[in-house]
Structure formats: C-alpha cells, structure tokens
Amino acid sequence: RRVHGGLVLSLLPYGVWQWWTPTPHLVPWAYYFKVAFWMNLLYLSFRYLWYLSLPVTNAAANAIIFQSTPAFAYILSIPLLAEKATLLKSVAVILSIVGVSMVSIYTAKEPEEGIQQTSFGYVCVVLSVLLWSVFVVALKRWGQAADTRPVPNTCKFLVAMGTCCLLTTWPVIPLLHFTGVEPFEWRPQLLHKFLLNIGLMTINNFGNTVLVMITSPLFASVGGMLIIPLSTGLDIWVHHFVMPLFGWAGVLLLVGGFLLMNVAEYKEQHPEAEAESAPLHSVN
C-alpha cells in the first residue's frame, strides 16, 4: 500500500539539490535525523488514526473536526512558539472554522448510508487532529531551529524524514505480507496513478513545510482550509455541482478569516506601520 510515498520520493530530488547547493551545511545532519525520527512517528500516527476514523464517522463531521486544526495549533503555539494571542487572530480562527463547517455540511451531496458511526471513530479523528497540530508546531519549533533558511532547511528536513520512513516503515510491509495480516498487492495497471499520487504528495509536503517555516503553524493551518472551497469549485466545474446558498456563505467566512489572519500577521511583523497609522494627539 501507499506508505509515506511522497517522503521517500523526496530523497532523490532533494538530495541532488542539496549536493549542488553552494551553501555549507551549518548544522550536522545528525540533528535533522534526530528530529525527523520523532516527527516521522508523529506523522504516521496522525495519518493512521485518521484512516481508522473514516469508515466509522460521518464524512461531514469528520471534515469539520479535522479542520479545527487551527484552534489546536493556536493554543499550542502560545507556550511553545511564544505566539501572541490577539483579537484579530482569534476572530480569524473562529471565522475559518465556522466557514469550513458550513461548507462541509451544506455541500454534502447525498446522505451516507450503511455507516456504523462509533465513539471510537470520533476519538480517533480528535486524536489525529491533536497529533497533526503538535506536528506543525514542532516543525516550526525544532525543525527551523537548525537552519533559518526556509528552502535549504526544508530540503534537508524532508530528506531526513524520507530516510527515516524508508528505514523504519517500509520493512514492516514484507512482515505484514508474510504473516498474512495485510497481503501486499501490486497492480501494474495502477502504476501511473501511484506515481502521480506520490508526486503530488511530494509537492504537498514541500509546500506545506516551506509555508510553516516562513510564516507560522497558525497561518499555514488557516490557509490550508482554503482547499475546501477550492475542491468544491473543482467539483462545480467538473461535475456541475450546484452549491447551496449557505455553502457560499461558508466560503465567504472562510476567505474572510484567511484575510483577517493576513492582517494580523502583517501587524505583528510590521508594528511600525500600525504606530504610523495611529491618530496624532495634540498637546495642549
């Protein structure tokens, strides 16, 4: 099955890029591998729990719970990253979560039948959200600590993640196969789709990591929510899906939350601009 394929594929292009880069390695590779080992366990655990939750939870409810990541990332960023809790950020997170919830609920095209919803499934999806929030915050806290240059740092970090995955995860596949727990099935007719999926995962992993490095876990989490209206827009274009009015209202709230987050980040990074725009008080 697909096991962290994008990270394994990252070994070749990122390794070649690092070999050609003129900048010296200021931090030993041992640091990256140490961080990547634990981060890899976090990533696999969150993915595994989420996959477990899918068959035993309502799709809309699952999406809503999972998209609450910004709230958990916000809370964790305050003690771990010294993130400033501001009114604008709080309102942006609330708007984004409400907006994505409305889109998830009102774009459900048909009721789900035959799904046995269980408490175990919802516990799994909540735990997966917590672990994913810990992952993105830890990425900023310990991943960027090695090298503040976002692109070289991302390349080296993902090479270390891919190597850890290759050495610790893939050996389990033959073990599961020969013990009969989960037989390995190779389907050559699906190879092109498999490679396409791996390529997209590589781009996704690289883009997400760079985004967290140059901004913040909170900003990246809120921005990541935009994939919901984008995928719905693709559904409208390809399948001629008609979005309900409340779905469009959710999109507006989500976009508004993202714009507010941009304003909050700008004010935090440019305090002098806010000071210049403040009204001058006359002195008597």
Short mmCIF file of C-alpha atoms in Angstrom, two decimals:
data_model
loop_
_atom_site.label_atom_id
_atom_site.label_comp_id
_atom_site.label_asym_id
_atom_site.label_seq_id
_atom_site.Cartn_x
_atom_site.Cartn_y
_atom_site.Cartn_z
CA ARG A 1 0.00 0.00 0.00
CA ARG A 2 0.95 3.65 -0.11
CA VAL A 3 3.20 4.33 2.88
CA HIS A 4 4.62 7.84 3.05
CA GLY A 5 5.47 7.62 -0.65
CA GLY A 6 6.00 11.34 -1.09
CA LEU A 7 8.65 11.47 1.61
CA VAL A 8 10.51 8.50 0.14
CA LEU A 9 10.43 10.08 -3.32
CA SER A 10 11.86 13.25 -1.77
CA LEU A 11 15.20 11.51 -1.24
CA LEU A 12 16.30 11.83 -4.87
CA PRO A 13 15.34 15.40 -5.90
CA TYR A 14 16.13 16.99 -2.54
CA GLY A 15 19.36 15.04 -2.19
CA VAL A 16 20.54 16.16 -5.65
CA TRP A 17 19.50 19.75 -4.88
CA GLN A 18 21.48 19.72 -1.64
CA TRP A 19 24.53 18.27 -3.40
CA TRP A 20 24.57 21.19 -5.84
CA THR A 21 23.73 23.96 -3.37
CA PRO A 22 26.71 26.27 -2.71
CA THR A 23 25.71 26.98 0.90
CA PRO A 24 27.57 24.95 3.53
CA HIS A 25 25.77 22.69 5.98
CA LEU A 26 25.84 24.79 9.12
CA VAL A 27 24.07 22.15 11.21
CA PRO A 28 25.08 18.47 11.42
CA TRP A 29 22.81 16.01 9.64
CA ALA A 30 22.55 14.14 12.94
CA TYR A 31 20.30 16.92 14.23
CA TYR A 32 17.91 16.58 11.30
CA PHE A 33 17.71 12.80 11.61
CA LYS A 34 17.07 13.01 15.35
CA VAL A 35 14.21 15.47 14.86
CA ALA A 36 12.91 13.66 11.77
CA PHE A 37 12.73 10.31 13.58
CA TRP A 38 10.21 11.59 16.13
CA MET A 39 8.40 13.76 13.61
CA ASN A 40 8.02 10.75 11.33
CA LEU A 41 6.35 8.81 14.16
CA LEU A 42 4.00 11.74 14.78
CA TYR A 43 3.12 11.98 11.09
CA LEU A 44 2.44 8.27 10.67
CA SER A 45 0.40 8.13 13.90
CA PHE A 46 -1.84 11.03 12.89
CA ARG A 47 -2.39 9.56 9.41
CA TYR A 48 -3.12 6.10 10.76
CA LEU A 49 -5.66 7.38 13.29
CA TRP A 50 -7.37 9.47 10.61
CA TYR A 51 -7.64 6.48 8.26
CA LEU A 52 -9.12 4.42 11.10
CA SER A 53 -11.77 7.09 11.68
CA LEU A 54 -13.00 7.33 8.08
CA PRO A 55 -15.17 4.16 7.90
CA VAL A 56 -16.86 4.76 11.26
CA THR A 57 -17.62 8.50 11.21
CA ASN A 58 -19.86 10.79 9.23
CA ALA A 59 -17.84 12.40 6.39
CA ALA A 60 -19.05 15.95 7.10
CA ALA A 61 -18.48 15.61 10.85
CA ASN A 62 -15.04 14.12 10.23
CA ALA A 63 -14.10 17.04 7.97
CA ILE A 64 -15.35 19.60 10.50
CA ILE A 65 -13.40 18.04 13.37
CA PHE A 66 -10.24 17.71 11.29
CA GLN A 67 -10.45 21.29 10.06
CA SER A 68 -10.39 22.52 13.67
CA THR A 69 -6.60 22.18 13.50
CA PRO A 70 -6.02 25.99 13.61
CA ALA A 71 -7.62 26.17 17.05
CA PHE A 72 -5.29 23.50 18.47
CA ALA A 73 -2.27 24.95 16.62
CA TYR A 74 -3.14 28.38 18.05
CA ILE A 75 -3.30 27.05 21.61
CA LEU A 76 -0.06 25.05 21.29
CA SER A 77 1.80 27.93 19.62
CA ILE A 78 1.29 30.23 22.59
CA PRO A 79 3.53 28.27 25.04
CA LEU A 80 5.84 26.59 22.50
CA LEU A 81 6.41 29.39 19.98
CA ALA A 82 5.56 32.45 22.10
CA GLU A 83 2.70 33.20 19.71
CA LYS A 84 0.87 36.39 20.66
CA ALA A 85 -2.81 35.85 21.35
CA THR A 86 -4.65 38.73 19.69
CA LEU A 87 -8.27 39.55 18.99
CA LEU A 88 -7.73 39.51 15.20
CA LYS A 89 -6.16 36.06 15.26
CA SER A 90 -8.89 34.68 17.48
CA VAL A 91 -11.64 36.08 15.25
CA ALA A 92 -9.84 34.75 12.15
CA VAL A 93 -9.67 31.23 13.60
CA ILE A 94 -13.35 31.30 14.62
CA LEU A 95 -14.49 32.59 11.22
CA SER A 96 -12.41 29.97 9.42
CA ILE A 97 -13.73 27.06 11.48
CA VAL A 98 -17.35 28.24 11.19
CA GLY A 99 -16.91 28.79 7.45
CA VAL A 100 -15.38 25.40 6.74
CA SER A 101 -18.07 23.75 8.88
CA MET A 102 -20.80 25.39 6.81
CA VAL A 103 -19.13 24.34 3.55
CA SER A 104 -18.72 20.75 4.81
CA ILE A 105 -22.34 20.50 5.96
CA TYR A 106 -24.12 22.21 3.09
CA THR A 107 -22.09 20.66 0.26
CA ALA A 108 -22.88 17.08 1.26
CA LYS A 109 -24.45 15.84 -1.97
CA GLU A 110 -26.19 12.77 -0.60
CA PRO A 111 -26.81 11.19 2.79
CA GLU A 112 -24.43 8.48 3.90
CA GLU A 113 -25.97 5.07 4.32
CA GLY A 114 -24.58 1.90 5.81
CA ILE A 115 -22.04 3.68 8.00
CA GLN A 116 -21.88 2.44 11.55
CA GLN A 117 -20.73 5.51 13.47
CA THR A 118 -18.84 4.72 16.66
CA SER A 119 -17.32 6.66 19.54
CA PHE A 120 -14.00 5.01 18.70
CA GLY A 121 -14.04 6.66 15.27
CA TYR A 122 -14.57 10.13 16.69
CA VAL A 123 -11.89 9.58 19.34
CA CYS A 124 -9.50 8.62 16.53
CA VAL A 125 -10.22 11.73 14.46
CA VAL A 126 -9.84 14.03 17.51
CA LEU A 127 -6.53 12.38 18.42
CA SER A 128 -5.37 12.71 14.80
CA VAL A 129 -6.13 16.45 14.89
CA LEU A 130 -4.17 16.83 18.13
CA LEU A 131 -1.17 14.93 16.73
CA TRP A 132 -1.24 16.92 13.48
CA SER A 133 -1.32 20.18 15.46
CA VAL A 134 1.64 19.00 17.53
CA PHE A 135 3.43 18.08 14.30
CA VAL A 136 3.12 21.50 12.63
CA VAL A 137 4.04 23.37 15.83
CA ALA A 138 7.01 21.05 16.48
CA LEU A 139 8.11 21.54 12.86
CA LYS A 140 8.39 25.27 13.45
CA ARG A 141 9.90 24.89 16.92
CA TRP A 142 12.56 22.25 16.30
CA GLY A 143 12.73 21.89 12.53
CA GLN A 144 13.53 25.54 11.87
CA ALA A 145 15.88 25.73 14.84
CA ALA A 146 18.53 24.02 12.75
CA ASP A 147 18.61 26.49 9.86
CA THR A 148 16.55 29.64 9.42
CA ARG A 149 16.83 29.50 5.59
CA PRO A 150 13.45 28.03 4.65
CA VAL A 151 14.20 26.23 1.36
CA PRO A 152 17.54 24.56 2.27
CA ASN A 153 16.15 23.74 5.71
CA THR A 154 13.04 22.16 4.19
CA CYS A 155 15.09 20.12 1.73
CA LYS A 156 17.36 18.72 4.43
CA PHE A 157 14.49 18.07 6.80
CA LEU A 158 12.45 16.18 4.19
CA VAL A 159 15.47 14.12 3.13
CA ALA A 160 15.85 13.09 6.78
CA MET A 161 12.10 12.35 7.03
CA GLY A 162 12.19 10.25 3.86
CA THR A 163 15.21 8.30 5.07
CA CYS A 164 13.62 7.61 8.46
CA CYS A 165 10.45 6.44 6.73
CA LEU A 166 12.40 4.19 4.37
CA LEU A 167 14.38 2.58 7.20
CA THR A 168 11.65 2.27 9.83
CA THR A 169 8.35 1.92 7.99
CA TRP A 170 8.89 0.08 4.75
CA PRO A 171 10.49 -3.04 6.36
CA VAL A 172 7.09 -3.60 8.02
CA ILE A 173 5.45 -4.19 4.61
CA PRO A 174 7.01 -7.67 3.96
CA LEU A 175 6.42 -8.56 7.60
CA LEU A 176 2.69 -7.84 7.25
CA HIS A 177 2.63 -9.67 3.93
CA PHE A 178 4.26 -12.92 5.03
CA THR A 179 2.37 -13.07 8.33
CA GLY A 180 -0.92 -12.70 6.43
CA VAL A 181 -2.00 -9.61 8.40
CA GLU A 182 -2.17 -7.46 5.25
CA PRO A 183 -1.05 -9.12 1.98
CA PHE A 184 0.85 -6.83 -0.37
CA GLU A 185 -0.84 -6.39 -3.75
CA TRP A 186 0.98 -4.98 -6.76
CA ARG A 187 -1.20 -3.75 -9.62
CA PRO A 188 0.88 -2.64 -12.63
CA GLN A 189 -2.18 -1.11 -14.29
CA LEU A 190 -2.34 1.45 -11.46
CA LEU A 191 1.36 2.35 -11.54
CA HIS A 192 0.81 5.70 -13.28
CA LYS A 193 -1.79 6.73 -10.69
CA PHE A 194 0.51 5.58 -7.90
CA LEU A 195 3.40 7.68 -9.22
CA LEU A 196 1.13 10.68 -9.77
CA ASN A 197 -0.09 10.41 -6.18
CA ILE A 198 3.48 10.21 -4.87
CA GLY A 199 4.49 13.22 -6.94
CA LEU A 200 1.57 15.28 -5.64
CA MET A 201 2.39 14.23 -2.06
CA THR A 202 5.98 15.37 -2.59
CA ILE A 203 4.84 18.80 -3.79
CA ASN A 204 2.36 18.98 -0.90
CA ASN A 205 4.95 18.04 1.73
CA PHE A 206 7.49 20.52 0.36
CA GLY A 207 4.99 23.37 0.04
CA ASN A 208 3.47 22.85 3.49
CA THR A 209 6.86 22.65 5.17
CA VAL A 210 8.17 25.80 3.49
CA LEU A 211 4.94 27.62 4.37
CA VAL A 212 5.27 26.72 8.06
CA MET A 213 8.94 27.74 8.01
CA ILE A 214 8.38 31.20 6.51
CA THR A 215 5.11 32.01 8.32
CA SER A 216 3.67 30.17 11.31
CA PRO A 217 1.73 26.95 12.05
CA LEU A 218 -1.39 29.03 12.71
CA PHE A 219 -1.19 30.88 9.40
CA ALA A 220 -0.45 27.66 7.50
CA SER A 221 -3.37 25.87 9.17
CA VAL A 222 -5.86 28.61 8.34
CA GLY A 223 -4.51 28.86 4.79
CA GLY A 224 -4.79 25.09 4.40
CA MET A 225 -8.54 25.35 4.95
CA LEU A 226 -8.86 27.07 1.56
CA ILE A 227 -8.53 23.65 -0.04
CA ILE A 228 -12.17 23.01 0.93
CA PRO A 229 -13.71 25.76 -1.25
CA LEU A 230 -11.12 25.10 -3.95
CA SER A 231 -12.06 21.42 -4.15
CA THR A 232 -15.73 22.40 -4.14
CA GLY A 233 -15.06 24.82 -7.00
CA LEU A 234 -13.39 21.99 -8.93
CA ASP A 235 -16.45 19.85 -8.24
CA ILE A 236 -18.68 22.62 -9.62
CA TRP A 237 -16.54 22.89 -12.76
CA VAL A 238 -16.08 19.18 -13.44
CA HIS A 239 -19.31 17.65 -12.13
CA HIS A 240 -21.59 20.71 -12.42
CA PHE A 241 -22.34 20.58 -8.71
CA VAL A 242 -24.72 23.34 -7.51
CA MET A 243 -23.56 24.79 -4.20
CA PRO A 244 -26.32 25.88 -1.79
CA LEU A 245 -26.51 29.48 -0.59
CA PHE A 246 -25.27 28.60 2.91
CA GLY A 247 -22.28 26.87 1.32
CA TRP A 248 -21.31 30.12 -0.41
CA ALA A 249 -21.76 31.95 2.90
CA GLY A 250 -19.32 29.49 4.45
CA VAL A 251 -16.80 30.18 1.68
CA LEU A 252 -17.05 33.93 2.35
CA LEU A 253 -16.47 33.39 6.08
CA LEU A 254 -13.50 31.15 5.35
CA VAL A 255 -11.92 33.65 2.97
CA GLY A 256 -12.66 36.46 5.44
CA GLY A 257 -10.91 34.51 8.20
CA PHE A 258 -7.87 34.00 5.99
CA LEU A 259 -7.73 37.69 5.09
CA LEU A 260 -8.00 38.65 8.77
CA MET A 261 -5.13 36.28 9.54
CA ASN A 262 -3.05 38.06 6.88
CA VAL A 263 -3.82 41.41 8.52
CA ALA A 264 -2.92 40.04 11.95
CA GLU A 265 0.39 38.62 10.67
CA TYR A 266 1.23 41.90 8.91
CA LYS A 267 0.54 43.98 12.03
CA GLU A 268 2.66 41.63 14.12
CA GLN A 269 5.58 41.75 11.70
CA HIS A 270 5.31 45.49 11.00
CA PRO A 271 4.46 47.22 14.29
CA GLU A 272 5.89 50.49 12.95
CA ALA A 273 3.14 50.64 10.31
CA GLU A 274 0.45 50.44 12.97
CA ALA A 275 2.21 53.12 15.00
CA GLU A 276 2.36 55.43 11.98
CA SER A 277 -1.33 54.94 11.25
CA ALA A 278 -2.35 55.78 14.82
CA PRO A 279 -4.04 59.21 15.20
CA LEU A 280 -1.84 62.01 16.47
CA HIS A 281 -2.97 63.65 19.69
CA SER A 282 -2.39 67.33 20.03
CA VAL A 283 -0.52 68.51 23.04
CA ASN A 284 -2.02 71.50 24.82
#
